[in-house]
CSV table of C-alpha atoms in Angstrom, one decimal:
chain,number,residue,atom,x,y,z
A,1,MET,CA,-108.0,72.4,63.4
A,2,ARG,CA,-108.0,71.0,66.8
A,3,LEU,CA,-108.4,67.4,65.4
A,4,THR,CA,-105.5,67.9,63.0
A,5,SER,CA,-103.4,69.3,65.7
A,6,LEU,CA,-104.3,66.3,68.1
A,7,LEU,CA,-103.4,63.8,65.4
A,8,SER,CA,-100.2,65.4,64.8
A,9,LEU,CA,-99.3,65.3,68.5
A,10,VAL,CA,-100.3,61.5,68.7
A,11,PHE,CA,-98.1,60.8,65.6
A,12,LEU,CA,-95.1,62.7,67.2
A,13,ALA,CA,-95.3,60.8,70.3
A,14,PHE,CA,-95.4,57.6,68.5
A,15,VAL,CA,-92.3,58.4,66.7
A,16,PHE,CA,-90.6,59.6,69.9
A,17,VAL,CA,-91.3,56.4,71.6
A,18,GLY,CA,-90.1,54.4,68.8
A,19,CYS,CA,-86.8,56.3,68.4
A,20,ASP,CA,-86.3,56.1,72.2
A,21,SER,CA,-86.8,52.4,72.4
A,22,GLY,CA,-84.2,51.8,69.4
A,23,GLY,CA,-81.8,54.1,71.2
A,24,ASP,CA,-81.9,51.8,74.4
A,25,GLU,CA,-80.3,48.8,72.5
A,26,GLY,CA,-76.7,48.3,73.6
A,27,ILE,CA,-74.2,45.7,74.8
A,28,THR,CA,-75.6,43.4,77.3
A,29,ILE,CA,-73.6,40.7,79.1
A,30,LEU,CA,-75.9,37.8,80.2
A,31,SER,CA,-73.6,35.3,81.5
A,32,VAL,CA,-69.7,34.2,81.3
A,33,THR,CA,-68.7,30.5,81.0
A,34,PRO,CA,-66.3,29.6,83.0
A,35,ASP,CA,-67.0,32.3,85.7
A,36,ASN,CA,-63.1,31.8,86.7
A,37,GLY,CA,-59.7,31.0,85.2
A,38,ASN,CA,-56.3,31.7,84.9
A,39,GLY,CA,-54.0,33.0,82.0
A,40,GLY,CA,-54.6,31.0,78.9
A,41,VAL,CA,-58.1,29.7,79.6
A,42,SER,CA,-60.7,30.1,77.1
A,43,VAL,CA,-63.8,32.2,78.2
A,44,THR,CA,-67.2,32.5,76.3
A,45,ILE,CA,-69.2,35.8,77.1
A,46,THR,CA,-73.0,35.4,76.1
A,47,GLY,CA,-75.2,38.5,75.7
A,48,GLU,CA,-76.7,41.0,73.1
A,49,ASN,CA,-75.6,43.6,70.6
A,50,PHE,CA,-71.8,42.6,70.4
A,51,GLY,CA,-71.7,43.3,66.8
A,52,ASP,CA,-70.0,40.9,64.4
A,53,ALA,CA,-66.7,42.2,64.1
A,54,THR,CA,-63.4,42.1,66.3
A,55,ALA,CA,-62.5,45.7,65.0
A,56,GLY,CA,-63.6,48.4,67.6
A,57,LEU,CA,-64.4,45.6,70.1
A,58,SER,CA,-62.7,45.9,73.5
A,59,VAL,CA,-62.5,43.2,76.1
A,60,ARG,CA,-60.9,43.8,79.3
A,61,PHE,CA,-60.3,41.6,82.4
A,62,GLY,CA,-60.0,44.3,85.2
A,63,PRO,CA,-57.4,46.7,83.7
A,64,THR,CA,-55.8,44.2,81.2
A,65,SER,CA,-56.9,43.8,77.6
A,66,ALA,CA,-57.6,40.5,76.2
A,67,THR,CA,-57.5,39.1,72.7
A,68,VAL,CA,-60.9,38.3,71.1
A,69,THR,CA,-61.0,34.8,69.3
A,70,SER,CA,-64.4,35.2,67.7
A,71,VAL,CA,-67.4,37.5,67.9
A,72,SER,CA,-71.1,37.3,67.0
A,73,GLU,CA,-74.1,39.6,68.1
A,74,THR,CA,-74.7,37.2,70.9
A,75,GLN,CA,-71.4,35.5,71.8
A,76,ILE,CA,-67.8,36.4,72.3
A,77,VAL,CA,-64.9,34.1,72.8
A,78,THR,CA,-61.8,35.2,74.4
A,79,THR,CA,-58.8,34.0,76.7
A,80,VAL,CA,-57.8,35.1,80.0
A,81,PRO,CA,-54.6,37.4,79.5
A,82,ASP,CA,-51.5,36.3,81.3
A,83,GLY,CA,-51.1,39.6,83.0
A,84,ALA,CA,-54.6,40.0,84.6
A,85,PRO,CA,-54.5,40.7,88.4
A,86,ILE,CA,-55.3,37.5,90.5
A,87,GLY,CA,-58.5,37.7,92.4
A,88,ALA,CA,-62.0,38.9,92.0
A,89,THR,CA,-62.4,41.3,89.0
A,90,THR,CA,-64.8,42.1,86.1
A,91,ILE,CA,-64.8,41.5,82.4
A,92,GLN,CA,-65.6,44.5,80.5
A,93,VAL,CA,-66.8,44.4,77.0
A,94,SER,CA,-67.0,47.9,75.2
A,95,ARG,CA,-67.7,49.2,71.5
A,96,GLY,CA,-67.0,52.9,71.6
A,97,ASP,CA,-68.9,54.5,74.4
A,98,ASP,CA,-71.2,51.3,74.9
A,99,THR,CA,-70.0,49.1,77.5
A,100,ASP,CA,-71.2,46.4,80.0
A,101,ALA,CA,-69.7,44.3,82.6
A,102,ILE,CA,-69.8,40.9,84.5
A,103,ASP,CA,-68.0,39.6,87.5
A,104,PHE,CA,-65.2,37.2,87.1
A,105,THR,CA,-62.5,35.7,89.2
A,106,VAL,CA,-58.8,35.3,87.8
A,107,ASN,CA,-57.3,32.4,89.5
A,108,ASP,CA,-53.6,31.9,90.6
A,109,PRO,CA,-51.5,30.8,87.4
A,110,LEU,CA,-50.9,27.6,89.2
A,111,VAL,CA,-54.7,26.5,89.4
A,112,GLY,CA,-55.8,23.9,86.9
A,113,ASN,CA,-55.3,20.3,85.7
A,114,TRP,CA,-51.9,19.6,84.2
A,115,VAL,CA,-49.9,16.7,82.9
A,116,SER,CA,-46.2,16.0,82.3
A,117,GLU,CA,-44.9,13.4,80.0
A,118,GLY,CA,-41.7,12.6,77.8
A,119,THR,CA,-39.2,15.3,77.8
A,120,ASN,CA,-41.4,17.6,80.1
A,121,ILE,CA,-40.6,15.4,83.1
A,122,ALA,CA,-37.7,16.7,85.2
A,123,PRO,CA,-34.7,14.6,84.5
A,124,LEU,CA,-34.3,13.9,88.1
A,125,LEU,CA,-37.5,12.0,88.3
A,126,ALA,CA,-37.2,10.4,84.8
A,127,ALA,CA,-34.1,8.6,85.9
A,128,PRO,CA,-33.7,5.8,88.3
A,129,PRO,CA,-34.7,5.2,91.2
A,130,PHE,CA,-38.0,7.0,90.2
A,131,ASN,CA,-38.4,6.1,86.7
A,132,THR,CA,-41.4,8.5,86.2
A,133,VAL,CA,-43.1,8.6,82.8
A,134,ARG,CA,-46.2,10.6,83.6
A,135,ILE,CA,-47.3,13.0,86.4
A,136,THR,CA,-50.6,14.6,86.6
A,137,ALA,CA,-51.3,17.5,88.9
A,138,ASP,CA,-54.7,19.0,90.0
A,139,PHE,CA,-54.0,22.4,91.8
A,140,ARG,CA,-57.2,23.6,93.0
A,141,ALA,CA,-58.4,27.3,93.9
A,142,ASP,CA,-59.0,26.3,97.5
A,143,GLY,CA,-55.4,25.7,98.2
A,144,THR,CA,-55.3,21.7,97.9
A,145,TYR,CA,-53.9,19.6,95.4
A,146,THR,CA,-53.6,16.1,94.0
A,147,VAL,CA,-50.5,14.8,92.2
A,148,VAL,CA,-50.4,11.3,90.7
A,149,THR,CA,-47.0,9.8,89.6
A,150,THR,CA,-46.7,6.8,87.2
A,151,ASP,CA,-43.5,4.9,86.7
A,152,ALA,CA,-42.3,2.7,83.9
A,153,SER,CA,-43.9,-0.4,85.5
A,154,ASN,CA,-47.2,1.5,85.4
A,155,SER,CA,-47.1,1.7,89.4
A,156,GLU,CA,-48.8,4.9,90.6
A,157,VAL,CA,-48.3,7.0,93.8
A,158,THR,CA,-51.0,9.8,94.9
A,159,LEU,CA,-49.7,12.7,96.6
A,160,THR,CA,-52.1,15.2,98.3
A,161,GLY,CA,-51.8,18.3,100.5
A,162,THR,CA,-52.0,22.1,100.4
A,163,TRP,CA,-50.2,24.7,98.4
A,164,GLN,CA,-49.6,28.5,98.9
A,165,ALA,CA,-48.2,31.1,96.5
A,166,THR,CA,-46.8,34.6,96.7
A,167,ALA,CA,-45.5,37.2,94.1
A,168,GLY,CA,-41.8,36.5,93.2
A,169,GLU,CA,-40.0,38.3,90.2
A,170,GLY,CA,-42.1,39.3,87.1
A,171,THR,CA,-44.3,36.4,86.0
A,172,ILE,CA,-42.3,33.7,88.1
A,173,ARG,CA,-44.1,33.1,91.4
A,174,ASN,CA,-43.0,31.6,94.7
A,175,VAL,CA,-44.8,28.5,96.0
A,176,THR,CA,-44.7,26.6,99.3
A,177,VAL,CA,-46.2,23.0,99.1
A,178,SER,CA,-47.1,21.1,102.3
A,179,GLN,CA,-47.5,17.4,101.5
A,180,SER,CA,-49.9,15.4,104.0
A,181,ALA,CA,-49.9,11.8,102.0
A,182,PRO,CA,-48.3,9.4,101.7
A,183,THR,CA,-45.6,11.2,103.9
A,184,THR,CA,-45.5,14.4,105.6
A,185,LEU,CA,-43.1,17.0,104.1
A,186,THR,CA,-42.6,20.6,102.8
A,187,SER,CA,-41.2,21.7,99.6
A,188,ALA,CA,-40.7,25.3,98.3
A,189,GLY,CA,-39.8,26.6,95.0
A,190,ILE,CA,-40.9,28.6,91.9
A,191,TYR,CA,-43.4,28.3,89.0
A,192,GLN,CA,-44.5,30.1,85.9
A,193,ASN,CA,-47.4,29.8,83.7
A,194,LEU,CA,-46.9,31.2,80.1
A,195,ASP,CA,-49.3,30.6,77.3
A,196,GLY,CA,-50.6,27.5,79.1
A,197,VAL,CA,-47.3,25.9,80.0
A,198,LEU,CA,-46.5,25.6,83.5
A,199,THR,CA,-42.9,25.5,84.5
A,200,TYR,CA,-42.2,24.2,88.0
A,201,GLU,CA,-39.2,23.7,90.2
A,202,VAL,CA,-39.5,22.9,93.8
A,203,ALA,CA,-37.1,21.3,96.4
A,204,GLN,CA,-37.8,19.6,99.8
A,205,THR,CA,-37.1,21.9,102.9
A,206,ASN,CA,-38.7,19.9,105.8
A,207,PRO,CA,-37.4,17.4,106.6
A,208,PRO,CA,-34.2,19.2,105.1
A,209,LEU,CA,-32.0,17.4,102.8
A,210,THR,CA,-28.2,17.8,103.0
A,211,GLY,CA,-26.8,20.3,100.6
A,212,VAL,CA,-30.3,21.0,98.8
A,213,THR,CA,-31.9,24.4,98.9
A,214,PRO,CA,-34.9,25.7,97.0
A,215,PRO,CA,-34.8,27.6,93.7
A,216,THR,CA,-35.6,31.3,93.9
A,217,ALA,CA,-37.5,33.7,91.7
A,218,ALA,CA,-34.7,36.1,91.6
A,219,ALA,CA,-32.2,33.4,90.2
A,220,GLY,CA,-34.9,31.6,87.9
A,221,PHE,CA,-35.3,28.2,86.9
A,222,GLY,CA,-32.3,25.8,87.2
A,223,SER,CA,-31.4,27.5,90.7
A,224,THR,CA,-32.0,24.7,93.0
A,225,SER,CA,-29.0,24.4,95.4
A,226,GLY,CA,-27.4,27.5,93.9
A,227,GLY,CA,-27.6,26.2,90.3
A,228,ASN,CA,-26.0,22.9,91.0
A,229,PHE,CA,-28.7,20.9,89.5
A,230,MET,CA,-29.0,23.2,86.4
A,231,GLN,CA,-32.1,22.1,84.6
A,232,LEU,CA,-32.3,18.5,86.2
A,233,ASN,CA,-35.0,19.6,88.7
A,234,VAL,CA,-37.1,21.4,86.4
A,235,GLN,CA,-40.6,20.2,85.4
A,236,ARG,CA,-42.8,21.2,82.7
A,237,TYR,CA,-46.7,20.7,82.4
A,238,VAL,CA,-49.3,21.4,79.9
A,239,ARG,CA,-53.0,21.8,80.5
A,240,ALA,CA,-54.7,18.4,80.8
A,241,THR,CA,-58.4,19.6,80.6
A,242,ALA,CA,-60.2,22.9,80.6
A,243,GLN,CA,-60.9,24.5,83.9
């Protein structure tokens, strides 16, 4: 009788341990690539127990929901949502009450490698004397930038300096650009990154240009010099490479 009771206790303990081990299995995030980016950037989350269906799966960057492109048991592909707050945050993956999170940094919408060609180039720059046919811009998270302009004769000019952005109106943000080479000057204006398309409009403020004032977020794109330039000074970029 005692032997039977002992065997029963051992069996129950085995069943208990087995059930407990299975219950511990849940969503686990192991890594995220890249670990920073701005709106529109594709992000791959690697881990365990994500499931194999987007239904019931929630991915959030801070308080902002993100769209899931694909999911498997070990990988989620998603996109940084445009409305995610800028700065240090977390990516949270949830399915029902099961959840896990990992650190992530949402960059300013201006950060990235951008290219402008054809009709995306501001008409003022496409026309003489500039005759610009291509612009590449690298705005970095450390507040520095490099812009290379190429004209119709394939001559290049490299511009370098620093930039600083502040909140404006809605998704339109303010930017101040301090160029250090090839000449020293300051420009101010606005920009907006929507779905990976960067709209950008600035005007030189120092040394000042007679009759030229920078656009404002409140007035929107085309507001250089109170709207006198209309869309002539509006530049558009698309993402050149992944961040």
